[in-house]
Coordinates of C-alpha atoms in Angstrom, one line a residue:
Chain A
X103 CA -22.8 -2.5 -46.2
X104 CA -22.1 -6.2 -46.1
X105 CA -20.3 -5.8 -42.8
X106 CA -23.2 -3.9 -41.4
X107 CA -25.6 -6.8 -42.4
X108 CA -23.2 -9.3 -40.9
X109 CA -23.1 -7.3 -37.7
X110 CA -26.9 -7.2 -37.6
X111 CA -27.1 -11.0 -38.0
X112 CA -24.5 -11.6 -35.4
X113 CA -26.4 -9.5 -32.9
X114 CA -29.6 -11.2 -33.7
X115 CA -28.1 -14.7 -33.3
X116 CA -26.5 -13.6 -30.0
X117 CA -29.8 -12.3 -28.7
X118 CA -31.5 -15.6 -29.7
X119 CA -28.7 -17.6 -28.0
X120 CA -29.0 -15.6 -24.8
X121 CA -32.8 -16.0 -24.9
X122 CA -32.5 -19.8 -25.5
X123 CA -30.0 -20.0 -22.7
X124 CA -32.3 -18.1 -20.3
X125 CA -35.2 -20.3 -21.3
X126 CA -33.0 -23.4 -20.7
X127 CA -31.9 -22.0 -17.4
X128 CA -35.6 -21.5 -16.4
X129 CA -36.3 -25.0 -17.5
X130 CA -33.4 -26.3 -15.4
X131 CA -34.6 -24.3 -12.5
X132 CA -38.0 -26.0 -12.7
X133 CA -37.0 -29.3 -14.1
X134 CA -38.1 -32.4 -12.1
X135 CA -35.6 -34.8 -10.6
X136 CA -36.7 -37.5 -13.0
X137 CA -35.4 -35.7 -16.0
X138 CA -31.9 -34.7 -14.7
X139 CA -30.0 -37.3 -16.7
X140 CA -31.8 -36.5 -19.9
X141 CA -31.3 -32.7 -19.3
X142 CA -27.7 -32.9 -18.4
X143 CA -26.5 -31.4 -21.7
X144 CA -28.9 -28.5 -21.4
X145 CA -27.7 -27.9 -17.8
X146 CA -24.1 -27.9 -19.0
X147 CA -24.9 -25.5 -21.8
X148 CA -26.7 -23.2 -19.4
X149 CA -23.9 -23.3 -16.9
X150 CA -21.3 -22.6 -19.6
X151 CA -23.4 -19.7 -21.1
X152 CA -23.8 -18.0 -17.7
X153 CA -20.2 -18.6 -16.9
X154 CA -19.0 -17.1 -20.2
X155 CA -21.2 -14.0 -19.6
X156 CA -19.6 -13.4 -16.2
X157 CA -16.1 -14.2 -17.6
X158 CA -16.6 -11.6 -20.4
X159 CA -17.5 -9.0 -17.8
X160 CA -14.5 -10.0 -15.8
X161 CA -12.1 -9.9 -18.7
X162 CA -13.5 -6.6 -20.0
X163 CA -12.9 -5.0 -16.6
X164 CA -9.3 -6.4 -16.5
X165 CA -8.6 -4.9 -20.0
X166 CA -10.2 -1.6 -19.1
X167 CA -8.1 -1.3 -15.9
X168 CA -4.9 -2.3 -17.7
X169 CA -5.6 0.4 -20.3
X170 CA -6.1 2.9 -17.5
X171 CA -2.9 1.8 -15.9
X172 CA -1.0 2.2 -19.1
X173 CA -2.5 5.6 -19.9
X174 CA -1.8 6.9 -16.4
X175 CA 1.8 5.6 -16.6
X176 CA 2.4 7.5 -19.8
X177 CA 0.7 10.5 -18.4
X178 CA 2.8 10.6 -15.3
X179 CA 6.0 10.4 -17.4
X180 CA 4.9 13.3 -19.5
X181 CA 3.9 15.3 -16.5
X182 CA 7.1 14.7 -14.7
X183 CA 9.2 15.6 -17.7
X184 CA 7.1 18.8 -18.1
X185 CA 7.8 19.8 -14.5
X186 CA 11.4 18.9 -14.7
X187 CA 12.0 21.1 -17.8
X188 CA 9.8 23.9 -16.6
X189 CA 11.7 27.1 -15.8
X190 CA 11.7 28.4 -12.3
X191 CA 10.0 31.8 -11.9
X192 CA 8.7 33.8 -9.0
X193 CA 5.2 32.3 -9.8
X194 CA 6.6 28.7 -10.0
X195 CA 9.4 28.6 -7.4
X196 CA 12.0 25.9 -6.9
X197 CA 10.1 24.5 -4.0
X198 CA 6.9 24.3 -6.0
X199 CA 8.8 22.6 -8.7
X200 CA 10.3 20.0 -6.3
X201 CA 7.0 19.5 -4.7
X202 CA 5.2 18.9 -8.0
X203 CA 7.9 16.4 -9.1
X204 CA 7.7 14.6 -5.8
X205 CA 3.9 14.5 -6.1
X206 CA 4.2 12.9 -9.6
X207 CA 6.8 10.4 -8.3
X208 CA 4.4 9.5 -5.4
X209 CA 1.6 8.9 -7.9
X210 CA 4.0 6.8 -10.1
X211 CA 5.0 4.7 -7.1
X212 CA 1.4 4.2 -6.1
X213 CA 0.5 3.1 -9.6
X214 CA 3.3 0.7 -9.7
X215 CA 2.3 -0.8 -6.3
X216 CA -1.3 -1.1 -7.4
X217 CA -0.3 -2.7 -10.7
X218 CA 2.0 -5.2 -8.9
X219 CA -0.8 -6.0 -6.4
X220 CA -3.3 -6.5 -9.2
X221 CA -0.9 -8.8 -11.0
X222 CA -0.5 -11.0 -8.0
X223 CA -4.3 -11.2 -7.3
X224 CA -5.1 -11.8 -10.9
X225 CA -2.8 -14.8 -11.0
X226 CA -4.6 -16.1 -7.9
X227 CA -7.9 -15.6 -9.6
X228 CA -6.6 -17.2 -12.8
X229 CA -5.4 -20.3 -11.0
X230 CA -8.8 -20.5 -9.2
X231 CA -10.7 -20.3 -12.5
X232 CA -8.5 -23.1 -13.9
X233 CA -9.4 -25.3 -10.9
X234 CA -13.0 -24.4 -11.2
X235 CA -13.0 -25.4 -14.9
X236 CA -11.4 -28.8 -14.0
X237 CA -13.9 -29.4 -11.1
X238 CA -16.8 -28.5 -13.4
X239 CA -15.6 -30.9 -16.1
X240 CA -15.2 -33.7 -13.6
X241 CA -18.6 -33.0 -12.0
X242 CA -20.3 -33.3 -15.4
X243 CA -18.3 -36.4 -16.3
X244 CA -19.1 -38.1 -13.1
X245 CA -22.8 -37.2 -13.4
X246 CA -22.9 -38.7 -16.9
X247 CA -21.1 -41.8 -15.8
X248 CA -23.5 -42.2 -12.9
X249 CA -26.5 -41.7 -15.2
X250 CA -25.2 -44.3 -17.6
X251 CA -24.4 -46.8 -14.9
X252 CA -28.1 -46.7 -13.8
X253 CA -27.8 -44.6 -10.6
X254 CA -31.1 -43.0 -9.8
X255 CA -31.8 -39.5 -11.1
X256 CA -32.3 -38.2 -7.6
X257 CA -29.0 -39.5 -6.3
X258 CA -27.1 -38.2 -9.3
X259 CA -28.8 -34.8 -9.1
X260 CA -28.0 -34.5 -5.4
X261 CA -24.3 -35.4 -5.9
X262 CA -24.1 -33.0 -8.8
X263 CA -25.7 -30.2 -6.7
X264 CA -23.1 -30.9 -4.1
X265 CA -20.3 -30.6 -6.6
X266 CA -21.7 -27.3 -7.9
X267 CA -22.0 -26.0 -4.4
X268 CA -18.3 -26.9 -3.8
X269 CA -17.3 -24.9 -6.9
X270 CA -19.4 -22.0 -5.8
X271 CA -17.9 -22.1 -2.3
X272 CA -14.4 -22.3 -3.8
X273 CA -14.9 -19.1 -5.9
X274 CA -16.6 -17.2 -3.1
X275 CA -13.9 -18.2 -0.5
X276 CA -11.1 -17.2 -2.9
X277 CA -12.9 -13.9 -3.6
X278 CA -13.2 -13.2 0.1
X279 CA -9.6 -14.0 0.6
X280 CA -8.6 -11.6 -2.1
X281 CA -10.7 -8.8 -0.6
X282 CA -9.2 -9.4 2.8
X283 CA -5.7 -9.2 1.2
X284 CA -6.7 -6.0 -0.4
X285 CA -7.7 -4.5 2.9
X286 CA -4.2 -5.2 4.2
X287 CA -2.4 -4.0 1.1
X288 CA -0.4 -0.9 1.6
X289 CA -1.2 0.6 -1.7
X290 CA -4.9 0.9 -0.8
X291 CA -4.1 2.4 2.5
X292 CA -2.0 5.1 0.9
X293 CA -4.7 6.5 -1.1
X294 CA -4.0 9.9 0.4
X295 CA -0.8 10.2 -1.5
X296 CA -2.1 12.7 -3.9
X297 CA 0.0 15.7 -3.2
X298 CA -1.3 19.1 -2.4
X299 CA -4.9 20.0 -3.0
X300 CA -5.0 22.5 -5.9
X301 CA -7.7 23.8 -8.1
X302 CA -6.7 21.3 -10.7
X303 CA -7.1 18.3 -8.4
X304 CA -10.4 19.5 -7.0
X305 CA -11.6 19.9 -10.6
X306 CA -10.5 16.4 -11.5
X307 CA -12.0 15.0 -8.4
X308 CA -15.4 16.0 -9.7
X309 CA -17.8 13.2 -10.6
X310 CA -17.3 13.9 -14.3
X311 CA -13.8 12.5 -14.3
X312 CA -14.4 9.8 -11.8
X313 CA -17.1 8.0 -13.9
Chain B
X122 CA 61.0 49.9 20.3
X123 CA 64.5 49.2 18.9
X124 CA 66.0 51.5 21.4
X125 CA 64.1 49.8 24.2
X126 CA 65.5 46.4 23.1
X127 CA 69.0 47.8 22.9
X128 CA 68.7 49.3 26.4
X129 CA 67.4 46.0 27.7
X130 CA 70.4 44.1 26.2
X131 CA 72.8 46.6 27.7
X132 CA 71.2 46.4 31.1
X133 CA 71.3 42.6 30.9
X134 CA 75.0 42.6 29.9
X135 CA 75.8 45.0 32.7
X136 CA 73.9 42.8 35.2
X137 CA 75.7 39.7 34.1
X138 CA 79.0 41.4 34.2
X139 CA 78.3 42.2 37.8
X140 CA 77.4 38.6 38.4
X141 CA 80.6 37.6 36.6
X142 CA 82.6 39.9 38.9
X143 CA 80.9 38.5 41.9
X144 CA 81.5 34.9 40.7
X145 CA 85.2 35.6 40.0
X146 CA 85.6 37.1 43.5
X147 CA 83.9 34.0 44.9
X148 CA 86.1 31.7 42.8
X149 CA 89.3 33.6 43.9
X150 CA 88.2 33.1 47.5
X151 CA 88.1 29.4 46.8
X152 CA 91.5 29.4 45.0
X153 CA 90.3 29.4 41.5
X154 CA 92.4 30.6 38.6
X155 CA 91.8 34.0 37.0
X156 CA 91.5 32.2 33.6
X157 CA 88.6 30.2 35.0
X158 CA 87.0 33.3 36.2
X159 CA 87.2 34.9 32.7
X160 CA 85.9 31.7 31.1
X161 CA 82.8 31.8 33.3
X162 CA 82.3 35.4 32.5
X163 CA 82.6 34.7 28.8
X164 CA 80.1 31.8 29.0
X165 CA 77.5 34.1 30.8
X166 CA 78.0 36.8 28.2
X167 CA 77.4 34.3 25.4
X168 CA 74.2 33.1 27.0
X169 CA 73.0 36.6 27.4
X170 CA 73.8 37.4 23.8
X171 CA 71.5 34.6 22.6
X172 CA 68.5 35.2 24.9
X173 CA 66.6 38.4 24.6
X174 CA 65.5 39.2 28.1
X175 CA 62.7 41.7 28.4
X176 CA 63.2 44.3 30.9
X177 CA 61.8 43.8 34.4
X178 CA 59.2 46.5 33.9
X179 CA 57.7 44.5 30.9
X180 CA 57.4 41.4 33.0
X181 CA 55.7 43.3 35.7
X182 CA 53.2 44.7 33.2
X183 CA 52.6 41.2 31.9
X184 CA 52.0 39.9 35.4
X185 CA 49.5 42.7 36.0
X186 CA 47.7 41.9 32.8
X187 CA 47.3 38.3 33.8
X188 CA 44.8 39.3 36.4
X189 CA 43.1 41.8 34.2
X190 CA 40.4 41.0 31.5
X191 CA 42.7 42.0 28.7
X192 CA 44.1 39.1 26.7
X193 CA 47.8 38.6 27.3
X194 CA 48.6 37.0 24.0
X195 CA 51.9 38.7 23.4
X196 CA 53.6 41.7 25.0
X197 CA 54.2 43.1 21.6
X198 CA 50.7 42.6 20.1
X199 CA 48.5 45.6 19.9
X200 CA 45.9 45.6 22.6
X201 CA 43.0 46.3 20.1
X202 CA 43.0 45.2 16.4
X203 CA 41.6 47.6 13.9
X204 CA 39.8 44.6 12.3
X205 CA 37.8 43.8 15.4
X206 CA 34.7 45.3 13.8
X207 CA 34.8 42.6 11.1
X208 CA 33.9 40.0 13.7
X209 CA 30.4 41.3 13.8
X210 CA 30.1 42.5 10.2
X211 CA 31.3 39.4 8.5
X212 CA 28.7 36.9 9.8
X213 CA 26.0 39.4 9.1
X214 CA 27.2 39.9 5.5
X215 CA 27.6 36.1 5.0
X216 CA 24.1 35.5 6.3
X217 CA 22.7 38.2 4.1
X218 CA 24.5 36.7 1.1
X219 CA 23.1 33.3 1.9
X220 CA 19.5 34.6 2.2
X221 CA 19.7 36.7 -1.0
X222 CA 21.2 33.8 -2.9
X223 CA 18.5 31.5 -1.6
X224 CA 15.7 33.8 -2.5
X225 CA 17.2 34.3 -5.9
X226 CA 17.6 30.6 -6.6
X227 CA 14.1 29.9 -5.2
X228 CA 12.4 32.4 -7.5
X229 CA 14.6 31.7 -10.5
X230 CA 16.2 35.1 -10.6
X231 CA 19.5 33.3 -10.1
X232 CA 20.0 30.2 -12.2
X233 CA 22.9 28.2 -13.3
X234 CA 21.6 27.4 -16.7
X235 CA 20.2 29.7 -19.4
X236 CA 21.2 32.6 -17.2
X237 CA 21.5 34.7 -20.3
X238 CA 17.7 34.7 -20.8
X239 CA 16.3 37.3 -18.5
X240 CA 12.9 36.8 -16.9
X241 CA 11.9 40.3 -17.9
X242 CA 11.8 39.1 -21.5
X243 CA 8.4 37.6 -20.9
X244 CA 6.8 41.0 -20.9
X245 CA 8.1 42.2 -24.2
X246 CA 6.0 42.1 -27.3
X247 CA 6.7 39.8 -30.2
X248 CA 9.5 41.0 -32.4
X249 CA 10.5 43.5 -29.7
X250 CA 14.0 44.6 -29.1
X251 CA 15.3 44.9 -25.6
X252 CA 18.5 45.0 -23.6
X253 CA 19.3 42.5 -21.0
X254 CA 20.4 43.5 -17.5
X255 CA 23.8 42.1 -18.0
X256 CA 24.5 43.5 -21.5
X257 CA 23.3 46.8 -22.7
X258 CA 23.5 45.9 -26.4
X259 CA 20.2 45.5 -28.2
X260 CA 19.1 41.9 -28.8
X261 CA 16.6 41.2 -31.4
X262 CA 14.3 38.2 -30.8
X263 CA 12.3 36.4 -33.4
X264 CA 8.7 35.3 -32.9
X265 CA 9.9 31.8 -32.4
X266 CA 12.3 32.8 -29.6
X267 CA 9.6 34.7 -27.8
X268 CA 7.2 31.8 -28.1
X269 CA 9.8 29.4 -26.9
X270 CA 10.6 31.5 -23.9
X271 CA 7.0 32.0 -23.0
X272 CA 6.4 28.3 -23.2
X273 CA 9.3 27.8 -20.8
X274 CA 8.5 30.4 -18.3
X275 CA 4.8 31.0 -18.3
X276 CA 3.0 29.1 -15.6
X277 CA 1.7 26.0 -17.5
X278 CA -2.0 26.0 -17.3
X279 CA -2.0 22.8 -19.3
X280 CA -0.5 20.8 -16.5
X281 CA -4.0 20.4 -15.0
X282 CA -5.1 18.6 -18.1
X283 CA -2.3 16.0 -17.8
X284 CA -2.9 15.6 -14.1
X285 CA -5.5 12.9 -14.6
X286 CA -4.7 9.7 -12.8
X287 CA -3.5 11.5 -9.7
X288 CA -6.7 10.7 -7.9
X289 CA -7.3 7.3 -9.6
X290 CA -9.1 5.1 -7.2
X291 CA -7.3 1.7 -7.6
X292 CA -9.5 0.5 -4.8
X293 CA -12.6 0.9 -7.1
X294 CA -10.7 -1.0 -9.8
X295 CA -10.1 -3.8 -7.4
X296 CA -13.6 -3.8 -6.1
X297 CA -15.0 -4.1 -9.6
X298 CA -12.6 -7.0 -10.5
X299 CA -13.1 -9.0 -7.4
X300 CA -16.9 -8.6 -7.6
X301 CA -16.8 -9.8 -11.2
X302 CA -14.7 -12.7 -10.2
X303 CA -17.1 -13.7 -7.3
X304 CA -20.1 -13.3 -9.6
X305 CA -18.8 -16.2 -11.7
X306 CA -20.0 -18.4 -8.8
X307 CA -23.6 -17.4 -9.8
X308 CA -23.2 -19.5 -12.9
X309 CA -23.1 -22.6 -10.7
X310 CA -26.3 -21.7 -8.9
X311 CA -28.6 -24.5 -10.1
X312 CA -32.0 -25.5 -8.7
X313 CA -32.9 -28.9 -9.8

C-alpha cells in the first residue's frame, strides 16, 4: 500500500516536472534577447530535460534490442539442438534435417553479425554523446563567463545559438554516417537468409509477431 | 593337352637332332672333331629341353588371331569366360545397392544408431506388445518408452513455436536506434 502511494507521488512529481520543463521551454522559445543571461539556468534545465527524455528512449530501445538478441540466441540454440536430436523418418528426411540445421545456423550467423555491427555503431554513438556532453558543458560555461564579463545579451545569445547548432549538426552528421554504414553492412543486405518458406515462417511473418 | 605338349617336345627334339646331324656333317667337312660335333648336339638338346616350343600350328593360329577381333591374351586361355555376364550384372547390382542404401538412410529406415528401435513402433498403442522386424520375440514397452519414442520420431509441431527470431528484422532495430540517437539533436533546438 505504501509502495503504491509512493509510486503515485513519483508519477505526479514527474508529470509536474515535465510540465514545468515544457513551460520553461516555451518561455525560452519566446524569451527576449535582453533576458538571455538571466535565463541561462532555465535554458540549461530545459535542454537537459529534453536531452534526458530522448536519452531514455534511446537507452530503452538499446535494452529492448539486446533482450531480443539474447532471447533469439537462446532460441536458436534450443532449435538447433532439437533438430540435431530429432530422429529421421520418412516425414522428416535426412535432407530436411540438414536443411533445417543449416537454416538455423544461417540465422545464428546473421544474429551474430547484426549484434557485432550494433556493438560497433553503439560505441560510435556513445563516443559522440560524450563529445556532445562536453561541448554542451563548454557552451554553457562560455556563455556564463561572457555574461559575467559584461558582453551584451545579444552577442552571448548568438554565440550560444551557434554552439548549439554545432552540437546539433554533430549529432545529425554522425547519425547520417551511421545510417550510410548500415546501408553498406552485409548483415542488412542478407535479410533473405531465412531458409525455406514454410507454413511456420509465414505464420510468424504475420503482423502479430512483428509488432 | 599334355599329349600335345609331349608331341611338341618330341618333334622339337627330332628337329634339333636333324639340325645337329647337319651341323656335324658341316663340321666334318671343315675338319672338326667328332667330339666337337657331339658337344654341339648336346648343347642344342639342352637348350630344347628348357624351352617349351609350341608347335608350328599353334603359332599360325595365334598369328591368324592377331588380325581377328578376338583378344589374343594367351594361347591357352579360354576364348570366352563363364563370368563374362558379371561385367554387366555387377555394376547394376552395385548401383541398386547404392540407391537402396541412400533411400534407406534418407528416410531413416536405415540408421547407424538406435537401429533396434523400429519405426513401426510409432503406430502401436500404449502398453502394446509387438515384435521387431529383426527379432521375432515379443517386446513389451512401457508407457514411458512409447512416449519417448513418439517424442523422438513424431514430426515436431512444436518447432514452429521456437522458430521466432528467424525473420527478425535487425534493420528495423537499427532504424529505431539511429532515429532515437538523431532525435537527441532536437534537445539543442533553441529559439531565443
